[in-house]
Tab-separated table of C-alpha atoms and ligand atoms in Angstrom:
chain	number	residue	atom	x	y	z
A	149	MET	CA	99.128	136.294	192.608
A	150	ALA	CA	97.199	134.537	195.378
A	151	GLU	CA	94.797	137.455	195.353
A	152	VAL	CA	94.022	136.865	191.667
A	153	ALA	CA	93.556	133.174	192.370
A	154	LYS	CA	91.302	133.958	195.271
A	155	SER	CA	89.124	136.299	193.290
A	156	LEU	CA	88.837	133.796	190.504
A	157	SER	CA	87.695	131.037	192.824
A	158	GLY	CA	85.380	133.325	194.722
A	159	SER	CA	86.036	131.209	197.796
A	160	GLU	CA	85.336	133.193	200.906
A	161	GLY	CA	87.786	133.062	203.701
A	162	SER	CA	90.659	131.335	201.975
A	163	GLU	CA	93.843	132.761	203.397
A	164	SER	CA	96.280	134.590	201.209
A	165	GLY	CA	97.837	131.630	199.587
A	166	SER	CA	100.480	130.409	202.017
A	167	LYS	CA	98.346	127.554	203.353
A	168	GLY	CA	100.918	126.931	206.043
A	169	TYR	CA	103.947	126.920	203.744
A	170	LYS	CA	106.388	129.398	205.172
A	171	GLY	CA	108.747	129.477	202.222
A	172	SER	CA	112.316	130.566	202.261
A	173	GLU	CA	113.123	134.236	202.028
A	174	GLY	CA	111.870	135.752	198.783
A	175	ALA	CA	110.282	132.457	197.619
A	176	LYS	CA	106.555	132.279	196.899
A	177	GLY	CA	104.364	129.660	198.483
A	178	PRO	CA	101.973	127.618	196.309
A	179	GLU	CA	98.812	129.429	195.302
A	180	SER	CA	95.826	128.153	197.228
A	181	GLY	CA	92.195	128.997	196.785
A	182	PHE	CA	92.416	128.263	193.078
A	183	GLU	CA	90.574	124.970	193.348
A	184	GLY	CA	87.116	126.534	193.046
A	185	SER	CA	87.698	127.946	189.606
A	186	ASP	CA	88.610	124.731	187.809
A	187	GLY	CA	87.263	122.071	190.167
A	188	GLY	CA	90.761	121.509	191.559
A	189	ALA	CA	90.602	117.793	190.716
A	190	TYR	CA	92.890	115.918	188.391
A	191	PRO	CA	92.326	114.732	185.667
A	192	PHE	CA	90.881	117.898	184.097
A	193	PRO	CA	88.725	117.780	180.996
A	194	PRO	CA	90.840	117.959	177.841
A	195	GLY	CA	90.794	121.056	175.692
A	196	GLU	CA	89.346	121.205	172.174
A	197	LEU	CA	89.937	117.927	170.243
A	198	GLY	CA	91.653	116.209	173.111
A	199	GLY	CA	94.098	119.113	173.529
A	200	CYS	CA	95.916	120.569	176.518
A	201	PRO	CA	93.347	121.089	179.328
A	202	LEU	CA	92.158	124.687	179.594
A	203	ALA	CA	92.721	124.458	183.317
A	204	TYR	CA	96.499	124.233	182.660
A	205	HIS	CA	96.396	127.441	180.581
A	206	ARG	CA	94.512	129.283	183.305
A	207	ARG	CA	96.742	128.007	186.084
A	208	ARG	CA	99.918	128.796	184.122
A	209	THR	CA	98.928	132.472	184.155
A	210	LEU	CA	97.194	132.747	187.498
A	211	ALA	CA	98.541	130.053	189.769
A	212	PRO	CA	101.450	128.195	188.181
A	213	VAL	CA	102.178	126.113	191.276
A	214	ALA	CA	98.898	125.334	192.998
A	215	PRO	CA	97.250	122.423	194.821
A	216	VAL	CA	95.292	119.807	192.989
A	217	ALA	CA	93.403	116.786	194.261
A	218	LEU	CA	94.321	113.428	192.753
A	219	PRO	CA	91.813	110.588	192.151
A	220	SER	CA	93.111	109.065	195.444
A	221	GLY	CA	91.981	112.204	197.284
A	222	ASP	CA	95.609	113.168	198.067
A	223	GLU	CA	96.635	116.742	197.385
A	224	VAL	CA	99.772	117.558	195.424
A	225	LEU	CA	101.052	120.655	193.646
A	226	LEU	CA	100.243	121.018	189.944
A	227	VAL	CA	103.026	122.833	188.094
A	228	THR	CA	102.205	124.305	184.689
A	229	ARG	CA	105.199	126.401	183.484
A	230	TYR	CA	107.869	124.979	181.150
A	231	ASP	CA	110.900	125.909	183.285
A	232	ASP	CA	109.339	124.610	186.491
A	233	ILE	CA	108.243	121.329	184.809
A	234	ARG	CA	111.744	120.888	183.417
A	235	GLU	CA	113.230	121.417	186.877
A	236	VAL	CA	110.914	118.895	188.526
A	237	HIS	CA	111.890	116.166	186.113
A	238	ALA	CA	115.512	116.970	185.358
A	239	GLY	CA	116.713	118.618	188.568
A	240	PRO	CA	118.269	116.706	191.483
A	241	HIS	CA	115.645	117.617	194.068
A	242	PHE	CA	112.791	115.285	193.179
A	243	SER	CA	112.327	111.528	193.523
A	244	ARG	CA	110.183	108.784	192.022
A	245	ASN	CA	110.209	106.821	195.275
A	246	LEU	CA	106.641	107.160	196.499
A	247	ARG	CA	106.580	103.892	198.379
A	248	TYR	CA	106.836	105.126	201.950
A	249	PRO	CA	103.889	105.337	204.379
A	250	GLY	CA	101.904	108.480	203.752
A	251	ALA	CA	103.433	109.143	200.310
A	252	PRO	CA	101.063	110.853	197.875
A	253	ARG	CA	99.320	108.380	195.579
A	254	MET	CA	97.670	108.837	192.218
A	255	LEU	CA	95.027	106.190	192.951
A	256	ALA	CA	93.671	104.972	196.294
A	257	ALA	CA	94.190	101.338	195.221
A	258	ALA	CA	97.560	99.847	194.387
A	259	ASP	CA	98.868	100.656	190.919
A	260	PHE	CA	102.146	100.345	189.028
A	261	GLY	CA	103.548	103.378	190.866
A	262	GLU	CA	104.234	101.167	193.854
A	263	ASP	CA	106.271	98.448	192.193
A	264	PRO	CA	109.862	98.774	193.484
A	265	ASN	CA	111.200	96.724	190.591
A	266	SER	CA	109.963	99.104	187.914
A	267	LEU	CA	112.423	101.344	186.073
A	268	THR	CA	109.982	104.230	186.284
A	269	ASN	CA	109.790	104.014	190.089
A	270	MET	CA	113.546	104.023	190.783
A	271	ASP	CA	115.996	106.820	191.488
A	272	PRO	CA	119.652	106.833	190.517
A	273	PRO	CA	121.915	104.954	191.169
A	274	GLU	CA	119.547	101.924	191.115
A	275	HIS	CA	117.793	103.358	188.134
A	276	SER	CA	121.062	103.927	186.226
A	277	ARG	CA	122.115	100.347	186.832
A	278	LEU	CA	118.891	98.977	185.315
A	279	ARG	CA	118.777	101.446	182.500
A	280	ARG	CA	122.333	100.631	181.379
A	281	ILE	CA	121.331	96.997	180.869
A	282	VAL	CA	118.516	97.764	178.487
A	283	GLN	CA	119.414	101.055	176.792
A	284	GLY	CA	121.796	99.521	174.206
A	285	ALA	CA	118.704	98.185	172.344
A	286	PHE	CA	117.268	101.695	171.993
A	287	THR	CA	120.194	103.905	170.843
A	288	PRO	CA	119.655	106.047	167.697
A	289	ARG	CA	121.702	103.533	165.700
A	290	ALA	CA	119.715	100.525	167.042
A	291	ALA	CA	116.433	102.337	166.203
A	292	GLU	CA	117.661	103.163	162.693
A	293	ARG	CA	118.307	99.456	162.056
A	294	TRP	CA	114.573	98.851	162.450
A	295	ARG	CA	113.574	101.498	159.860
A	296	GLY	CA	113.345	99.114	156.876
A	297	GLU	CA	111.301	96.587	158.826
A	298	ILE	CA	109.040	99.281	160.200
A	299	ARG	CA	108.449	100.596	156.685
A	300	ALA	CA	107.567	97.082	155.485
A	301	ILE	CA	105.035	96.697	158.305
A	302	ALA	CA	103.499	100.116	157.567
A	303	GLU	CA	103.318	99.437	153.803
A	304	GLY	CA	101.668	96.057	154.491
A	305	LEU	CA	99.048	97.609	156.743
A	306	LEU	CA	98.275	100.292	154.094
A	307	ASP	CA	98.081	97.620	151.370
A	308	ASP	CA	95.231	96.067	153.391
A	309	VAL	CA	93.567	99.466	153.984
A	310	LEU	CA	93.684	100.287	150.225
A	311	ALA	CA	92.508	96.852	149.227
A	312	ALA	CA	89.467	97.089	151.527
A	313	GLY	CA	88.658	100.546	150.132
A	314	PRO	CA	87.238	103.641	151.855
A	315	PRO	CA	86.128	104.428	154.432
A	316	ALA	CA	88.584	103.011	157.007
A	317	ASP	CA	89.108	103.398	160.716
A	318	LEU	CA	92.752	104.344	160.533
A	319	ARG	CA	93.194	103.948	164.269
A	320	THR	CA	92.286	100.279	164.160
A	321	ALA	CA	93.751	99.492	160.734
A	322	PHE	CA	97.089	101.388	161.012
A	323	ALA	CA	97.871	103.544	164.057
A	324	PHE	CA	97.579	100.748	166.612
A	325	PRO	CA	98.812	97.690	164.775
A	326	LEU	CA	101.996	99.444	163.563
A	327	PRO	CA	103.631	100.119	166.991
A	328	VAL	CA	102.207	96.866	168.385
A	329	GLU	CA	103.845	94.869	165.633
A	330	VAL	CA	107.094	96.815	166.061
A	331	ILE	CA	107.383	96.398	169.824
A	332	CYS	CA	106.496	92.682	169.483
A	333	ARG	CA	109.371	92.182	167.058
A	334	VAL	CA	111.831	94.323	169.030
A	335	VAL	CA	111.120	92.676	172.406
A	336	GLY	CA	110.254	89.178	171.180
A	337	VAL	CA	106.492	88.860	171.778
A	338	PRO	CA	104.171	86.838	169.505
A	339	PRO	CA	102.205	89.573	167.582
A	340	GLY	CA	99.149	87.305	167.695
A	341	ASP	CA	98.972	87.948	171.468
A	342	SER	CA	98.555	91.684	171.007
A	343	PRO	CA	94.724	91.717	171.603
A	344	LEU	CA	95.512	90.372	175.070
A	345	PHE	CA	97.930	93.090	176.077
A	346	ARG	CA	95.808	95.762	174.416
A	347	VAL	CA	93.101	94.891	176.893
A	348	TRP	CA	95.468	94.735	179.857
A	349	SER	CA	97.113	98.021	179.033
A	350	ASP	CA	93.733	99.817	178.652
A	351	VAL	CA	92.762	98.658	182.138
A	352	LEU	CA	96.170	99.342	183.722
A	353	LEU	CA	96.255	102.918	182.377
A	354	SER	CA	92.778	103.698	183.611
A	355	LEU	CA	92.342	106.396	186.265
A	356	THR	CA	88.753	105.700	187.176
A	357	ALA	CA	88.275	104.587	190.759
A	358	GLY	CA	85.745	101.905	189.797
A	359	ALA	CA	88.393	100.081	187.792
A	360	ALA	CA	90.506	99.034	190.848
A	361	ALA	CA	89.413	95.405	190.867
A	362	ASP	CA	89.845	95.155	187.098
A	363	ARG	CA	93.255	96.724	187.371
A	364	LEU	CA	94.354	94.119	189.934
A	365	GLN	CA	93.066	91.261	187.804
A	366	ALA	CA	94.680	92.661	184.631
A	367	GLY	CA	97.977	93.108	186.503
A	368	ILE	CA	97.919	89.463	187.656
A	369	GLU	CA	97.067	88.120	184.174
A	370	PHE	CA	99.691	90.316	182.454
A	371	ALA	CA	102.392	89.277	184.940
A	372	ALA	CA	101.573	85.572	184.449
A	373	TYR	CA	101.695	86.054	180.663
A	374	VAL	CA	105.111	87.695	180.771
A	375	ASP	CA	106.502	85.079	183.221
A	376	GLU	CA	105.469	82.396	180.773
A	377	LEU	CA	106.973	84.300	177.900
A	378	ILE	CA	110.309	84.489	179.692
A	379	ALA	CA	110.192	80.800	180.634
A	380	ASP	CA	109.460	79.989	176.999
A	381	HIS	CA	112.444	82.089	175.803
A	382	ARG	CA	114.696	80.317	178.329
A	383	CYS	CA	113.742	76.972	176.680
A	384	THR	CA	113.844	78.301	173.131
A	385	PRO	CA	115.980	81.417	172.570
A	386	ARG	CA	115.068	83.479	169.507
A	387	GLY	CA	117.868	86.061	169.426
A	388	ASP	CA	115.664	88.968	170.534
A	389	LEU	CA	115.682	91.483	173.403
A	390	ILE	CA	114.092	89.103	175.891
A	391	ASP	CA	116.963	86.672	175.238
A	392	ASP	CA	119.514	89.468	175.843
A	393	LEU	CA	117.802	90.398	179.099
A	394	ILE	CA	117.676	86.752	180.214
A	395	ALA	CA	121.413	86.467	179.460
A	396	ALA	CA	122.063	89.611	181.561
A	397	ARG	CA	120.073	88.012	184.356
A	398	ASP	CA	121.340	84.434	184.192
A	399	GLU	CA	125.000	85.228	183.634
A	400	ASP	CA	125.218	87.715	186.508
A	401	ALA	CA	122.279	87.717	188.858
A	402	ASP	CA	123.611	90.845	190.611
A	403	ARG	CA	122.977	92.860	187.484
A	404	LEU	CA	119.302	92.122	187.075
A	405	SER	CA	116.889	90.379	189.452
A	406	GLU	CA	114.146	88.098	188.173
A	407	PRO	CA	111.343	90.590	189.151
A	408	GLU	CA	113.262	93.392	187.410
A	409	LEU	CA	113.616	91.312	184.266
A	410	ALA	CA	109.841	90.630	184.181
A	411	ASN	CA	109.134	94.231	184.963
A	412	ILE	CA	111.241	95.612	182.098
A	413	VAL	CA	109.496	93.295	179.638
A	414	ARG	CA	106.044	94.345	180.886
A	415	GLY	CA	107.076	98.049	180.829
A	416	LEU	CA	108.325	97.834	177.262
A	417	ILE	CA	105.214	96.113	175.993
A	418	ILE	CA	102.894	98.746	177.443
A	419	ALA	CA	105.045	101.829	176.929
A	420	GLY	CA	106.066	100.607	173.471
A	421	HIS	CA	102.643	100.737	171.819
A	422	GLU	CA	100.020	102.786	173.620
A	423	THR	CA	101.572	106.263	173.374
A	424	THR	CA	102.983	105.863	169.870
A	425	ALA	CA	99.640	104.572	168.574
A	426	ASN	CA	97.834	107.568	170.003
A	427	VAL	CA	100.372	110.059	168.711
A	428	ILE	CA	99.952	108.579	165.192
A	429	SER	CA	96.107	108.908	165.325
A	430	ARG	CA	96.269	112.381	166.784
A	431	GLY	CA	98.976	113.493	164.324
A	432	VAL	CA	96.974	112.274	161.369
A	433	LEU	CA	93.969	114.279	162.618
A	434	ALA	CA	96.167	117.372	163.057
A	435	LEU	CA	97.449	117.022	159.492
A	436	LEU	CA	93.955	116.532	158.110
A	437	ARG	CA	92.775	119.665	159.856
A	438	HIS	CA	95.542	121.582	158.117
A	439	PRO	CA	94.966	120.254	154.575
A	440	GLU	CA	97.801	122.242	153.070
A	441	GLN	CA	100.424	120.591	155.279
A	442	PRO	CA	100.355	117.001	153.847
A	443	GLY	CA	100.962	118.514	150.366
A	444	VAL	CA	103.921	120.511	151.743
A	445	LEU	CA	105.332	117.299	153.254
A	446	ARG	CA	104.922	115.422	149.974
A	447	ALA	CA	106.729	118.192	148.090
A	448	LYS	CA	109.471	118.604	150.712
A	449	PRO	CA	110.126	115.267	152.431
A	450	GLU	CA	113.083	116.853	154.188
A	451	LEU	CA	110.534	118.550	156.450
A	452	LEU	CA	109.360	115.198	157.795
A	453	PRO	CA	111.574	115.002	160.935
A	454	GLY	CA	110.483	118.550	161.922
A	455	ALA	CA	106.851	117.684	161.233
A	456	VAL	CA	107.109	114.700	163.553
A	457	GLU	CA	108.592	116.889	166.281
A	458	GLU	CA	105.604	119.280	165.914
A	459	VAL	CA	103.185	116.369	166.069
A	460	LEU	CA	104.951	115.250	169.231
A	461	ARG	CA	104.834	118.716	170.783
A	462	ALA	CA	101.222	119.408	169.980
A	463	GLN	CA	99.696	115.935	170.188
A	464	ILE	CA	100.960	113.970	173.168
A	465	PRO	CA	98.071	111.943	174.522
A	466	GLY	CA	99.115	112.103	178.229
A	467	HIS	CA	97.701	115.050	180.132
A	468	GLY	CA	99.326	113.970	183.370
A	469	ALA	CA	102.741	112.767	184.425
A	470	LEU	CA	104.169	110.317	186.877
A	471	LEU	CA	104.199	111.967	190.305
A	472	ARG	CA	107.414	113.214	191.864
A	473	VAL	CA	108.088	114.021	195.487
A	474	ALA	CA	110.454	116.760	196.722
A	475	LYS	CA	113.479	115.366	198.541
A	476	GLU	CA	114.191	118.709	200.143
A	477	ASP	CA	112.799	122.244	200.154
A	478	VAL	CA	113.197	123.614	196.611
A	479	VAL	CA	112.555	126.929	194.974
A	480	LEU	CA	111.391	126.424	191.374
A	481	PRO	CA	112.532	128.764	188.572
A	482	SER	CA	109.184	130.678	188.853
A	483	GLY	CA	110.166	131.513	192.433
A	484	HIS	CA	107.594	129.164	194.031
A	485	GLN	CA	108.697	126.998	196.862
A	486	VAL	CA	108.011	123.267	197.202
A	487	LYS	CA	108.527	121.810	200.683
A	488	ALA	CA	110.352	118.580	201.308
A	489	GLY	CA	107.900	115.661	201.075
A	490	GLN	CA	105.364	117.446	198.903
A	491	GLY	CA	104.074	115.594	195.864
A	492	VAL	CA	104.257	117.347	192.511
A	493	LEU	CA	102.451	116.721	189.225
A	494	ALA	CA	104.338	118.388	186.350
A	495	PRO	CA	102.632	117.440	183.067
A	496	PHE	CA	104.722	117.630	179.897
A	497	VAL	CA	101.681	118.730	177.898
A	498	ALA	CA	101.509	121.927	179.964
A	499	ALA	CA	105.189	122.645	179.195
A	500	ASN	CA	104.617	122.064	175.454
A	501	HIS	CA	101.878	124.720	175.386
A	502	ASP	CA	103.669	127.399	177.449
A	503	PRO	CA	103.659	130.645	175.406
A	504	GLU	CA	106.749	131.785	177.287
A	505	ARG	CA	108.633	128.935	175.644
A	506	PHE	CA	106.810	128.419	172.274
A	507	ASP	CA	105.538	131.149	169.970
A	508	ASP	CA	101.801	130.694	169.350
A	509	PRO	CA	101.788	127.239	171.040
A	510	GLU	CA	98.231	126.523	169.910
A	511	VAL	CA	99.239	126.881	166.248
A	512	PHE	CA	100.175	123.544	164.623
A	513	ASP	CA	103.157	124.369	162.403
A	514	ILE	CA	105.240	121.606	160.854
A	515	THR	CA	108.035	124.128	160.085
A	516	ARG	CA	108.343	125.316	163.705
A	517	ALA	CA	111.933	126.088	164.636
A	518	ASP	CA	113.554	125.582	168.057
A	519	ASN	CA	111.007	122.937	169.016
A	520	LYS	CA	112.412	121.703	172.313
A	521	HIS	CA	109.229	119.987	173.502
A	522	LEU	CA	109.189	117.725	176.525
A	523	SER	CA	106.986	115.004	175.052
A	524	PHE	CA	109.552	112.318	175.831
A	525	GLY	CA	110.195	113.725	179.276
A	526	ILE	CA	113.554	114.983	180.464
A	527	GLY	CA	116.135	113.906	182.990
A	528	PRO	CA	116.971	110.408	184.170
A	529	HIS	CA	113.582	108.939	183.116
A	530	TYR	CA	113.741	110.437	179.593
A	531	CYS	CA	111.797	108.014	177.354
A	532	LEU	CA	113.840	104.913	176.687
A	533	GLY	CA	111.987	104.292	173.400
A	534	ALA	CA	112.252	107.872	172.044
A	535	ASN	CA	114.543	106.971	169.127
A	536	LEU	CA	112.431	104.031	168.122
A	537	ALA	CA	109.201	106.075	168.456
A	538	ARG	CA	110.669	108.846	166.254
A	539	VAL	CA	111.530	106.313	163.489
A	540	GLU	CA	108.014	104.804	163.769
A	541	LEU	CA	106.355	108.213	163.485
A	542	GLN	CA	108.533	109.350	160.594
A	543	VAL	CA	107.775	106.157	158.676
A	544	ALA	CA	104.055	106.259	159.513
A	545	PHE	CA	103.578	109.845	158.276
A	546	ASP	CA	105.823	109.356	155.249
A	547	VAL	CA	103.902	106.307	154.074
A	548	LEU	CA	100.493	107.880	154.738
A	549	VAL	CA	101.247	111.118	152.956
A	550	ASP	CA	102.720	109.262	150.018
A	551	ARG	CA	100.065	106.586	149.555
A	552	LEU	CA	96.898	108.353	150.663
A	553	PRO	CA	97.265	111.768	149.041
A	554	GLY	CA	93.504	112.380	148.973
A	555	MET	CA	92.878	111.339	152.553
A	556	GLU	CA	90.260	113.295	154.489
A	557	LEU	CA	88.046	112.789	157.545
A	558	ALA	CA	85.009	110.609	156.786
A	559	VAL	CA	82.908	112.304	159.478
A	560	PRO	CA	82.591	115.919	160.729
A	561	VAL	CA	85.381	116.616	163.213
A	562	GLY	CA	82.763	117.273	165.932
A	563	GLU	CA	81.587	113.636	165.730
A	564	LEU	CA	84.979	112.214	166.765
A	565	THR	CA	84.988	110.787	170.303
A	566	TRP	CA	87.858	110.637	172.769
A	567	SER	CA	88.777	108.169	175.470
A	568	ALA	CA	88.139	109.440	179.020
A	569	GLY	CA	89.245	108.413	182.502
A	570	SER	CA	92.643	107.139	181.366
A	571	ARG	CA	96.239	108.332	181.629
A	572	VAL	CA	96.084	108.677	177.847
A	573	CYS	CA	93.582	110.795	175.939
A	574	GLY	CA	93.197	109.301	172.488
A	575	LEU	CA	90.690	109.058	169.668
A	576	ASN	CA	88.285	106.124	169.906
A	577	GLU	CA	88.118	105.929	166.096
A	578	LEU	CA	89.667	107.771	163.202
A	579	PRO	CA	87.346	107.318	160.218
A	580	VAL	CA	88.970	108.491	157.003
A	581	THR	CA	88.146	108.332	153.326
A	582	TRP	CA	90.149	109.096	150.123
B	274	HEM	C1	105.419	108.809	170.834
B	274	HEM	C2	105.644	107.832	171.626
B	274	HEM	C3	106.101	107.965	173.053
B	274	HEM	C4	105.982	108.978	173.968
B	274	HEM	C5	105.281	110.323	173.746
B	274	HEM	C6	106.618	108.576	175.203
B	274	HEM	C7	106.693	109.378	176.331
B	274	HEM	C8	107.426	109.017	177.463
B	274	HEM	C9	107.626	109.909	178.588
B	274	HEM	C10	107.086	111.294	178.722
B	274	HEM	C11	108.376	109.239	179.520
B	274	HEM	C12	108.914	109.771	180.840
B	274	HEM	C13	107.915	109.705	181.953
B	274	HEM	C14	108.397	110.433	183.191
B	274	HEM	O1	109.554	110.851	183.310
B	274	HEM	O2	107.569	110.555	184.102
B	274	HEM	C15	108.623	107.894	178.973
B	274	HEM	C16	109.303	106.923	179.616
B	274	HEM	C17	109.519	105.649	179.100
B	274	HEM	N1	109.213	105.225	177.842
B	274	HEM	FE1	108.258	106.294	176.395
B	274	HEM	N2	107.126	107.324	175.035
B	274	HEM	C18	106.850	106.906	173.760
B	274	HEM	C19	107.204	105.728	173.167
B	274	HEM	C20	107.934	104.695	173.800
B	274	HEM	C21	108.339	103.477	173.167
B	274	HEM	C22	108.140	103.066	171.702
B	274	HEM	C23	108.965	102.731	174.166
B	274	HEM	C24	109.578	101.351	174.102
B	274	HEM	C25	110.185	100.887	173.131
B	274	HEM	C26	108.929	103.505	175.385
B	274	HEM	C27	109.447	103.131	176.582
B	274	HEM	C28	109.579	103.921	177.702
B	274	HEM	C29	110.173	103.460	178.973
B	274	HEM	C30	110.695	102.061	179.250
B	274	HEM	C31	110.122	104.558	179.833
B	274	HEM	C32	110.611	104.593	181.270
B	274	HEM	C33	112.036	105.148	181.319
B	274	HEM	C34	112.629	105.300	182.698
B	274	HEM	O3	111.850	105.383	183.669
B	274	HEM	O4	113.839	105.361	182.819
B	274	HEM	N3	108.305	104.695	175.129
B	274	HEM	N4	108.043	107.813	177.720
């Protein structure tokens, strides 16, 4: 395997792949020498139409566990096979605690990965304690209760789109405002403030080194905004999730600290809109590029939940993942060894496109069976908002297919542009006509 990698890279003198990792008996070390063939630096350019990076496909075949350089300059292992990715996120051997000296970092400057009060940066049992406090608001039943309200928001947005007439930028007019409005109502944020946190979240999710100062400033402003929001809810409760979290904090301070409370609210605001909005835009594009599929959905609405799962599998906007670090020496299902202390990047998008797990993974098929994608992650950090996001996506596609039966792209597909240098890869605009 390392020989193949070496010949691909053409790098003279790179040793046979062990790079100092001895490995336990029978286990393979990470493939080295692969860097030259794909640049070896994360993030990689997306594939066609913002799709899974080609580098992941090549690595999955030739070097499924191989070094990659992060924007910080630190080197971690990039893992590209479904079973290995599953093991990194769901198995007991990896941690999200990357806050010790010398830990691998995504960015050279501080970012949200270092906040010890964030749900995403905790390991069990601390993580389980915090998650228990908030998860009741995101059960399947709790998410279902929002369906009617979500539909009303979606219908209202489409009323405006139809009234303005074609063409429309569906990203701005529908895909973004829908999840923003929903998360504002669920959490208890004034929807009129959404332009503020749209700007903050764009900056905070950026991966470009030049954005470090902007990121710091956005983080300070966003934290001040949320602190004020919480103070305001303490004075005037509104019966929303922020009130519930404040009650959990104020009635029993051991359950939830003040920084944890603020952190959960910030996390929900950002996680609750950005990904869903991008999945809606990308999903609409996927449907428009397969013009027979919206008609099939209209004729057979019972296919909708499966169609949403296929949109999720094929169209997640994140090409990366939050880093993990090995707590001990581990042999992954592919037989490759990861040494204790090594950082690992195991992107869900690479799992979703693994041909060993999905037949013809590059084919977009709303009737796909056995669609166990990893778009919401897996393991302890499985997406808290998955049930809510599923309801939002089902409503969004249902309403669009029903009310815009003649929808098509208003520009040639090649003219669409994609965001770059961010943790999310989304469409900048989605011009449609009908
Ligand atoms: C289609 C939309 C969405 C996608 C694809 C998505 C994807 C993900 C993924 C992959 C993770 C796990 C990251 C990891 O383990 O490294 C995650 C975690 C999380 N998501 Fe989502 N998400 C979506 C929507 C939402 C929504 C609507 C909310 C809030 C209501 C939300 C809140 C969260 C939170 C709080 C976490 C952290 C959970 C933890 O660390 O325990 N997400 N999401």
